[in-house]
Short mmCIF file of N, CA and C in Angstrom, two decimals:
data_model
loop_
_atom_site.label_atom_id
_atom_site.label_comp_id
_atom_site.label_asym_id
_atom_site.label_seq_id
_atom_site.Cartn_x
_atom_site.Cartn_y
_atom_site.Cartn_z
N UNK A 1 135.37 263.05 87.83
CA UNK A 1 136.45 262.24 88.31
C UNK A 1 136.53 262.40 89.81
N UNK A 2 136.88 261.55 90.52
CA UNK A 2 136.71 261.70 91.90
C UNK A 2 138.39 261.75 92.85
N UNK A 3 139.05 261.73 92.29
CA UNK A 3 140.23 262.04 92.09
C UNK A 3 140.79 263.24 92.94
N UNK A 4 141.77 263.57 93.68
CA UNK A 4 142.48 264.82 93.71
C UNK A 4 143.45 264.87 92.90
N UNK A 5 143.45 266.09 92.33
CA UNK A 5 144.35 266.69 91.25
C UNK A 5 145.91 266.12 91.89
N UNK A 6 146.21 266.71 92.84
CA UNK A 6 148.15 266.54 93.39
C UNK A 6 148.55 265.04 93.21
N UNK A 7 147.40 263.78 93.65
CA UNK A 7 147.65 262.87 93.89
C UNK A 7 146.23 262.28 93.87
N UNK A 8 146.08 261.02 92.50
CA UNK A 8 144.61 260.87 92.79
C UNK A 8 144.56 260.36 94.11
N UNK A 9 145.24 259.58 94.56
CA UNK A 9 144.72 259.01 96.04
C UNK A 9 144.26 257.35 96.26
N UNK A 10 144.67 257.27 94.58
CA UNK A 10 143.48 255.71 94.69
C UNK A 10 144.81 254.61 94.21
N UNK A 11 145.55 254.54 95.35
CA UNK A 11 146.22 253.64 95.27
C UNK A 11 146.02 252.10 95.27
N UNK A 12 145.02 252.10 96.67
CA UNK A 12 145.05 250.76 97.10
C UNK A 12 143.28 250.68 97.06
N UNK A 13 143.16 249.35 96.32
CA UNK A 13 141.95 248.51 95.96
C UNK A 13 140.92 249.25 96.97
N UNK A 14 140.73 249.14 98.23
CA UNK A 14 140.18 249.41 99.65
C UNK A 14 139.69 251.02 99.29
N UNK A 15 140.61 251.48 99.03
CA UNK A 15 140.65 253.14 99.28
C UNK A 15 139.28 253.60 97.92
N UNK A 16 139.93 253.05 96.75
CA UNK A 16 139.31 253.16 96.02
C UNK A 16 137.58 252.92 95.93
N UNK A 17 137.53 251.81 96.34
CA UNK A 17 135.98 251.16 97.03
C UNK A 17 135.62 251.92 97.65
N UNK A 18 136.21 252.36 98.92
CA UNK A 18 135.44 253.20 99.76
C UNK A 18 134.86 254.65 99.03
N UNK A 19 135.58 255.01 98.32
CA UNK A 19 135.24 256.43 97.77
C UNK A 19 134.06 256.49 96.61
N UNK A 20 133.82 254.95 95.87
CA UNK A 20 133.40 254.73 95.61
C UNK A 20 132.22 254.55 96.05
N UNK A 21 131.95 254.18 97.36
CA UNK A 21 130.92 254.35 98.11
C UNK A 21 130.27 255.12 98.60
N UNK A 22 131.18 256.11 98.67
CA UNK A 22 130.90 257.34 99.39
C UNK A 22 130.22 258.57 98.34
N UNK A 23 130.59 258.47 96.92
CA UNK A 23 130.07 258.46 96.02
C UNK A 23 128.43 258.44 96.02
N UNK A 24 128.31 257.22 95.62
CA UNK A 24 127.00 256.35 95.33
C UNK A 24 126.16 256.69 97.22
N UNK A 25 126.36 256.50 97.94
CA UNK A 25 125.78 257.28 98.91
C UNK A 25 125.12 258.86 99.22
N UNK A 26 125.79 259.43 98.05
CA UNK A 26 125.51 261.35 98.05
C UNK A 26 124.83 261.38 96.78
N UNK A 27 124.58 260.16 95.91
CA UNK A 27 123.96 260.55 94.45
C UNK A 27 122.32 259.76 94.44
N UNK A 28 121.62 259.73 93.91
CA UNK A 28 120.26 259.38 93.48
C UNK A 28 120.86 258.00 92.96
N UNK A 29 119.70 256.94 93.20
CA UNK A 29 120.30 255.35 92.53
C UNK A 29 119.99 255.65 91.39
N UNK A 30 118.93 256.64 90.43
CA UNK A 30 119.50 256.51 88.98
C UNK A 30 120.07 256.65 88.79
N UNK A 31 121.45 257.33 89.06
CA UNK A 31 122.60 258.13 88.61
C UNK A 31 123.62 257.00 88.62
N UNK A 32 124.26 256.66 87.32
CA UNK A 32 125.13 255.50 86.87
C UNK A 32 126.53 256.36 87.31
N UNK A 33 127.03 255.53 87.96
CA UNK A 33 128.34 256.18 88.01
C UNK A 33 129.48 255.06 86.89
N UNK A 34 130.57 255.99 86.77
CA UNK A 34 131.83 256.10 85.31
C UNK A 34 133.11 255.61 86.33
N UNK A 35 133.42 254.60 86.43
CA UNK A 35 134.89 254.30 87.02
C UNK A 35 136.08 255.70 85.92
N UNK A 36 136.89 255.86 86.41
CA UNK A 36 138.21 256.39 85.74
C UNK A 36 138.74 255.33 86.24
N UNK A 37 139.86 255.28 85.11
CA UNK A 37 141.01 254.82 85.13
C UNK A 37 142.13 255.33 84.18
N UNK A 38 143.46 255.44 84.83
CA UNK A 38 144.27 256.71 84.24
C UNK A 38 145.17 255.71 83.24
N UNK A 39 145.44 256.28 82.15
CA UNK A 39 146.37 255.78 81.23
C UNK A 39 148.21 255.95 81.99
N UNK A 40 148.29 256.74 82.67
CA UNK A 40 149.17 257.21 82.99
C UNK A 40 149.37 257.30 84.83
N UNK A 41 148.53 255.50 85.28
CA UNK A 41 148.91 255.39 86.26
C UNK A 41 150.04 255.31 87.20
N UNK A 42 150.80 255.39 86.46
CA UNK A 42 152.39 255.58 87.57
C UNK A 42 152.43 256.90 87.60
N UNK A 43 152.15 257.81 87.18
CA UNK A 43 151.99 259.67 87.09
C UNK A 43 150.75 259.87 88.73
N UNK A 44 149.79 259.17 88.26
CA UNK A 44 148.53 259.59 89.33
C UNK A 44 148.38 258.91 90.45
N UNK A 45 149.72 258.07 90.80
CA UNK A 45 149.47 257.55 92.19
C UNK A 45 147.97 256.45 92.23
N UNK A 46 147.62 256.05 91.11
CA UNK A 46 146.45 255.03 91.31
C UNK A 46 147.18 253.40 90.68
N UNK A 47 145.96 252.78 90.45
CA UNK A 47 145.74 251.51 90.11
C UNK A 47 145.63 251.32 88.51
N UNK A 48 146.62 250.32 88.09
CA UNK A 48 146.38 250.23 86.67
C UNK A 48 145.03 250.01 85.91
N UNK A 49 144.60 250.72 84.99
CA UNK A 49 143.83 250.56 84.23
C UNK A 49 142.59 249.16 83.75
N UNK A 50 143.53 247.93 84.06
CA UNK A 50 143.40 246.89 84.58
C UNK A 50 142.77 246.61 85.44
N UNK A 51 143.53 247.23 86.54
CA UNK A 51 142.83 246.89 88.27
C UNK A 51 141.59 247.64 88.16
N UNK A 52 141.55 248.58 87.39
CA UNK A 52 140.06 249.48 87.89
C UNK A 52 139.33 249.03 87.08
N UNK A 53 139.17 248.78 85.86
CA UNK A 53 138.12 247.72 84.76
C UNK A 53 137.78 246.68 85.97
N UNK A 54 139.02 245.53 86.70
CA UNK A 54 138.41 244.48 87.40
C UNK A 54 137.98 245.19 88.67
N UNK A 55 138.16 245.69 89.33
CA UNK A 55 137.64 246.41 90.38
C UNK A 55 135.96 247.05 90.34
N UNK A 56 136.24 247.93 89.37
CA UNK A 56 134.68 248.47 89.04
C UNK A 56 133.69 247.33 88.43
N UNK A 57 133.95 245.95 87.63
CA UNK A 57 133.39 245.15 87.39
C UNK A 57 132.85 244.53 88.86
N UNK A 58 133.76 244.42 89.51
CA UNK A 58 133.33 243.57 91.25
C UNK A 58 132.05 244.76 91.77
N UNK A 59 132.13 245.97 91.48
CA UNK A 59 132.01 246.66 92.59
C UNK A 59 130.43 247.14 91.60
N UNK A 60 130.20 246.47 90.09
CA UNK A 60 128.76 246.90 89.92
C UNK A 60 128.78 247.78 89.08
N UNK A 61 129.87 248.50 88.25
CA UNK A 61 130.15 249.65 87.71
C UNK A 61 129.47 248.46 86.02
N UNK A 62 128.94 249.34 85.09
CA UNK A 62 128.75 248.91 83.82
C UNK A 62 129.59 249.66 82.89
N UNK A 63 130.52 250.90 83.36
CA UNK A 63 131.28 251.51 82.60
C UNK A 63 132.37 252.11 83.39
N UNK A 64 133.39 252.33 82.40
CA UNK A 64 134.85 252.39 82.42
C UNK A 64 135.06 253.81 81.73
N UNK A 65 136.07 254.12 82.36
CA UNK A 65 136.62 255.96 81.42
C UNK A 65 138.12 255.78 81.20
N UNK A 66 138.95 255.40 80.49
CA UNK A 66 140.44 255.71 80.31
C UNK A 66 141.09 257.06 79.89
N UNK A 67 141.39 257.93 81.11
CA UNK A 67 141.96 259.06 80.57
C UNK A 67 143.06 259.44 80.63
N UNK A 68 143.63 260.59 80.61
CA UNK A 68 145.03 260.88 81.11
C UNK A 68 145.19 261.49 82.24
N UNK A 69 145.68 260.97 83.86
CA UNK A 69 145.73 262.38 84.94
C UNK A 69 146.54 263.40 84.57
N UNK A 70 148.28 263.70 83.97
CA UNK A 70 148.86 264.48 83.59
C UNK A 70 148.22 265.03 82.16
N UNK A 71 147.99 266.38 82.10
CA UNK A 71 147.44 267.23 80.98
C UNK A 71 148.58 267.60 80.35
N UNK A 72 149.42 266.77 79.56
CA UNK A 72 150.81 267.54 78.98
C UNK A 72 150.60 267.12 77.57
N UNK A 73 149.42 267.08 76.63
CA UNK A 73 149.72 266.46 75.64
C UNK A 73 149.86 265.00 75.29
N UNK A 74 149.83 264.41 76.06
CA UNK A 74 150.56 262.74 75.38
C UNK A 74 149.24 262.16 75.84
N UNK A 75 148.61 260.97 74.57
CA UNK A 75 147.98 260.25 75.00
C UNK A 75 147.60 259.50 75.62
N UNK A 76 146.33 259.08 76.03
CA UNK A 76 145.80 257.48 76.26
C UNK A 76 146.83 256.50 75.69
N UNK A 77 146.76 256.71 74.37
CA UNK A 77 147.49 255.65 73.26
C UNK A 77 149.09 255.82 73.22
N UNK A 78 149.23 256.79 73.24
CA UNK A 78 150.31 257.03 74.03
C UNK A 78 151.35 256.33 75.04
N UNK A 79 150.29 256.37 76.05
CA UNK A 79 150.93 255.99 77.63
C UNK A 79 150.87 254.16 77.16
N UNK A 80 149.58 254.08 76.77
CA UNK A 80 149.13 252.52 77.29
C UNK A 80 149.62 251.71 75.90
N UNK A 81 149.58 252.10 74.59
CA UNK A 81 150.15 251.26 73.32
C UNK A 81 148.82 250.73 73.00
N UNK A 82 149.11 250.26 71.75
CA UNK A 82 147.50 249.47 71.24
C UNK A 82 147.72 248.30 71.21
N UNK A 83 148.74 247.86 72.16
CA UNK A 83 148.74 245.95 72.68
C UNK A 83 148.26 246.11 73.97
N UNK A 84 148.04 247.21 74.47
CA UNK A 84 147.46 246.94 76.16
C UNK A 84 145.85 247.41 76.01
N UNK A 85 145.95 248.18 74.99
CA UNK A 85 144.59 248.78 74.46
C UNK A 85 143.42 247.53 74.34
N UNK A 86 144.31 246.46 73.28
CA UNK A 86 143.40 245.73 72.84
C UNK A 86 142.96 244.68 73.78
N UNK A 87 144.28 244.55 75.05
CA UNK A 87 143.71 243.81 75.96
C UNK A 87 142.67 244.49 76.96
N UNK A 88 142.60 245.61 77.09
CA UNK A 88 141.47 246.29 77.90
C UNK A 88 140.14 246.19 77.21
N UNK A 89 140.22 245.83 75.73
CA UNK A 89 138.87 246.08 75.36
C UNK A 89 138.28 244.74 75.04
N UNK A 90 139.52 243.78 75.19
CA UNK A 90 138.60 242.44 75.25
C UNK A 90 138.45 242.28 77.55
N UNK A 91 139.33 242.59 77.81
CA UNK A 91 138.79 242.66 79.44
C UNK A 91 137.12 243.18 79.61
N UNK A 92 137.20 244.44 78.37
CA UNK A 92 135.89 244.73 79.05
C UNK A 92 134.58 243.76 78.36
N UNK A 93 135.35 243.40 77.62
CA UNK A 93 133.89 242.48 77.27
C UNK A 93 133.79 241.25 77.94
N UNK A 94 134.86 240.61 78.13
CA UNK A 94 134.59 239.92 79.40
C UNK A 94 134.06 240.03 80.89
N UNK A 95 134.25 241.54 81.30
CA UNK A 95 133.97 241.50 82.37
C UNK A 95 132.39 242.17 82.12
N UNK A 96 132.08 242.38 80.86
CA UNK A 96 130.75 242.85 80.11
C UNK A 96 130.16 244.08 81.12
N UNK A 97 131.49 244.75 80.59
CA UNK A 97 131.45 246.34 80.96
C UNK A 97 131.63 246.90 79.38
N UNK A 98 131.34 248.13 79.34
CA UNK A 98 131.54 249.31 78.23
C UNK A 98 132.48 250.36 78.53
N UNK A 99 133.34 250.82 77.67
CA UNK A 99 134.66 251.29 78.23
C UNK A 99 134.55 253.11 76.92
N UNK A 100 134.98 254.17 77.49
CA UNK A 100 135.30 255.26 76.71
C UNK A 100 136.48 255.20 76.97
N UNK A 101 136.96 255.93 75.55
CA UNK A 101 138.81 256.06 75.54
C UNK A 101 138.56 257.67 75.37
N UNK A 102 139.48 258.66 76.21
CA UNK A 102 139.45 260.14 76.30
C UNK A 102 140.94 260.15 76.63
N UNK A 103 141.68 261.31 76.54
CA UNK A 103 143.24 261.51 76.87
C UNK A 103 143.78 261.77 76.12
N UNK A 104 143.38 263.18 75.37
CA UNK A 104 144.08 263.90 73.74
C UNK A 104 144.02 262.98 72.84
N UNK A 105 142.88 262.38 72.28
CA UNK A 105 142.69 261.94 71.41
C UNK A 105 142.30 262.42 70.14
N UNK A 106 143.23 261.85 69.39
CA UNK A 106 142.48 263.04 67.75
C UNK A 106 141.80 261.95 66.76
N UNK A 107 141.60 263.12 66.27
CA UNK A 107 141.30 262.02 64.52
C UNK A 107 141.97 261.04 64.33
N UNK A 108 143.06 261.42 63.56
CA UNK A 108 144.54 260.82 63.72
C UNK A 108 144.15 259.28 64.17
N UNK A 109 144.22 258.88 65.79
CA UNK A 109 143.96 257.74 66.53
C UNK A 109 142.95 256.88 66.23
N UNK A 110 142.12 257.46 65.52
CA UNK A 110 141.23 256.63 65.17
C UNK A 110 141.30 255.87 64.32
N UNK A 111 141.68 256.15 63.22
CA UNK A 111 142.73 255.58 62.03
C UNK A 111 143.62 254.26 62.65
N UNK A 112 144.58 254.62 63.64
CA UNK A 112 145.76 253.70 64.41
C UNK A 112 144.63 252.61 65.11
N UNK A 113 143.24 253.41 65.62
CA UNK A 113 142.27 252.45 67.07
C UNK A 113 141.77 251.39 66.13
N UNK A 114 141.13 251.66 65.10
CA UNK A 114 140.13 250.89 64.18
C UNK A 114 141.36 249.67 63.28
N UNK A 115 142.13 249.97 62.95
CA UNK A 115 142.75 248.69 62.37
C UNK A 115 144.08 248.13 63.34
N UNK A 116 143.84 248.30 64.16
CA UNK A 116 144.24 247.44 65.54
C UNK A 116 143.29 246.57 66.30
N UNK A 117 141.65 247.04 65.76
CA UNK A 117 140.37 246.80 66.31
C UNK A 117 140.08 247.01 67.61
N UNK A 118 140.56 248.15 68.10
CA UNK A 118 140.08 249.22 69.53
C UNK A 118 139.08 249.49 68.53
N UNK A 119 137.61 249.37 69.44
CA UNK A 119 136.63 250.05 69.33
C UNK A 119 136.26 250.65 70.84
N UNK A 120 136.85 251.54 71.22
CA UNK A 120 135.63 251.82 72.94
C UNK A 120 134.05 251.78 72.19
N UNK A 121 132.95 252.10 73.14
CA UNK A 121 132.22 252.67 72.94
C UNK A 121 131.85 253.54 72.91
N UNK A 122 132.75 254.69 73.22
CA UNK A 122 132.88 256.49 73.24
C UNK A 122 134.41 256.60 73.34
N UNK A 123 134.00 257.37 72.55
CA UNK A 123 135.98 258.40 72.87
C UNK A 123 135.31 259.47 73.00
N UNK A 124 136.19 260.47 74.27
CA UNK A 124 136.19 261.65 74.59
C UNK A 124 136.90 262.48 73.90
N UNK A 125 136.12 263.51 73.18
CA UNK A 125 137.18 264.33 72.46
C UNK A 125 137.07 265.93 72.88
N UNK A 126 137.04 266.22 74.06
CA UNK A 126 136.62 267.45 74.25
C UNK A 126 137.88 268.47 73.87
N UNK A 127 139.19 268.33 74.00
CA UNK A 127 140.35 269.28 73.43
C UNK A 127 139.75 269.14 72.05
N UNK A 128 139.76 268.02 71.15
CA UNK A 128 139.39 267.86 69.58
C UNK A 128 138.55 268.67 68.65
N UNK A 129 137.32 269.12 69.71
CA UNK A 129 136.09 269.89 69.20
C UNK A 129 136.30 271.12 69.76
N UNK A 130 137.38 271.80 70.33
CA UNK A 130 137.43 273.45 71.33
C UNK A 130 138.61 274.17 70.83
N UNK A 131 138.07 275.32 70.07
CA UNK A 131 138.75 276.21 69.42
C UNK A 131 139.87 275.95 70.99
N UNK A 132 141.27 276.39 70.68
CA UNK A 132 142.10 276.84 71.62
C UNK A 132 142.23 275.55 72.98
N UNK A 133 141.78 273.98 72.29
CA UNK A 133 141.94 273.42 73.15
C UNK A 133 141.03 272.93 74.03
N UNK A 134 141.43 272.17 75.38
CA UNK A 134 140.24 271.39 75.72
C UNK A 134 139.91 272.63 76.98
N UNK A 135 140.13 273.79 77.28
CA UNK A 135 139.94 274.92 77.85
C UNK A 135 138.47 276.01 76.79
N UNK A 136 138.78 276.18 75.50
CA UNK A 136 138.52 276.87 74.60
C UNK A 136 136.80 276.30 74.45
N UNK A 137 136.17 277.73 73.76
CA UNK A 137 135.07 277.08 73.70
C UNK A 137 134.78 276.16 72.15
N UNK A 138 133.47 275.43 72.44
CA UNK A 138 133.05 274.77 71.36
C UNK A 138 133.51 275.10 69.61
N UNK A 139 134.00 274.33 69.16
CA UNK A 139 133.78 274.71 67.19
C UNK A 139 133.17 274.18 66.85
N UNK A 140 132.20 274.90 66.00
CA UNK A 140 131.19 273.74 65.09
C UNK A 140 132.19 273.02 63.75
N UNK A 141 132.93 273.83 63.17
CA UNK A 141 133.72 273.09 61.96
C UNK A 141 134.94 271.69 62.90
N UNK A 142 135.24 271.79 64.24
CA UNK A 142 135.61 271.09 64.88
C UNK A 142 134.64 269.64 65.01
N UNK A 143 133.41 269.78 65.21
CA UNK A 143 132.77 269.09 65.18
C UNK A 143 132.16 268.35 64.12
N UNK A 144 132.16 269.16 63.41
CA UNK A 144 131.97 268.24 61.60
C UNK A 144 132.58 267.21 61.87
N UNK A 145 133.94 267.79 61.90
CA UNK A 145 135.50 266.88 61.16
C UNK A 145 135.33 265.82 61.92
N UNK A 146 135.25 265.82 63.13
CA UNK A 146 134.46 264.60 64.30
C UNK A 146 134.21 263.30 63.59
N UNK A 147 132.61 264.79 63.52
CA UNK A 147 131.59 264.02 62.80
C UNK A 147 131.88 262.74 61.63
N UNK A 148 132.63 263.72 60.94
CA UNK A 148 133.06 262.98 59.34
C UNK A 148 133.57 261.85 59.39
N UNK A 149 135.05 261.93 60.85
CA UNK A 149 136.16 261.05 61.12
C UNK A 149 135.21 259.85 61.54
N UNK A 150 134.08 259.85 62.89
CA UNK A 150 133.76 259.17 63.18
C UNK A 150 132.85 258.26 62.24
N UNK A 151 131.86 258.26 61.35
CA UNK A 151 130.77 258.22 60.21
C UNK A 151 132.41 257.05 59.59
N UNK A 152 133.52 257.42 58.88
CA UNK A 152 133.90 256.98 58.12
C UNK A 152 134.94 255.72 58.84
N UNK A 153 134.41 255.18 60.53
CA UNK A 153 135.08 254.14 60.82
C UNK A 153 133.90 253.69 61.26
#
């Protein structure tokens, strides 16, 4: 994430681009870079979720990250609802980008994502699979259940 923690910083369209640039200038051209965009943009001082799907579409990006900047528990799905959800995931096919949903996402959501018809193309589940959290290390029985949840949508 390119982000500062206190305040992402990426308020304004401009600012955002540039860092974006500045980015892609220090990395190898294979290296695909991941727009973020925060579920909980009025918390992180950035650009709605929205603006950064159309933004990173202008700017060449083929993928999208929706996460949470505040770590307090509350979701993606949460912050944004699965009526803004479903408009981000037809945005991204219009703007024929690929989008991950991450931001304390459980099992649980997947259930609520799939018959609302949110499909990202990745959800981040790194708290989901880590004994003690998204700090904690790896579980393999964490990862089954994943496994299982994901296989059965």
């Amino acid at each position: 994430q390119m982000c500062i923690r206190d305040s992402s910083g990426c308020a304004r369209r401009s600012h955002l681009r540039r860092m974006w640039g500045e980015v892609r200038e220090e990395l190898d051209d294979q290296i695909e870079l991941v727009a973020v965009a925060y579920a909980d943009s009025d918390h992180a001082d950035c650009l709605t979720p929205e603006q950064v799907f159309t933004e990173a579409a202008d700017a060449g990006f083929r993928w999208c990250l929706i996460d949470t900047y505040t770590k307090n528990g509350q979701s993606s799905l949460d912050h944004l609802g699965t009526m803004r959800l479903q408009r981000l995931s037809l945005l991204s096919v219009q703007l024929r980008m690929r989008w991950a949903l991450a931001g304390s996402i459980d099992r649980t959501h997947l259930q609520q994502l799939a018959a609302e018809g949110i499909d990202p193309d990745f959800v981040g589940v790194r708290g989901g699979v880590c004994h003690g959290g998204r700090r904690g290390e790896l579980d393999p029985q964490r990862v089954r259940l994943w496994q299982q949840a994901l296989r059965s949508h």
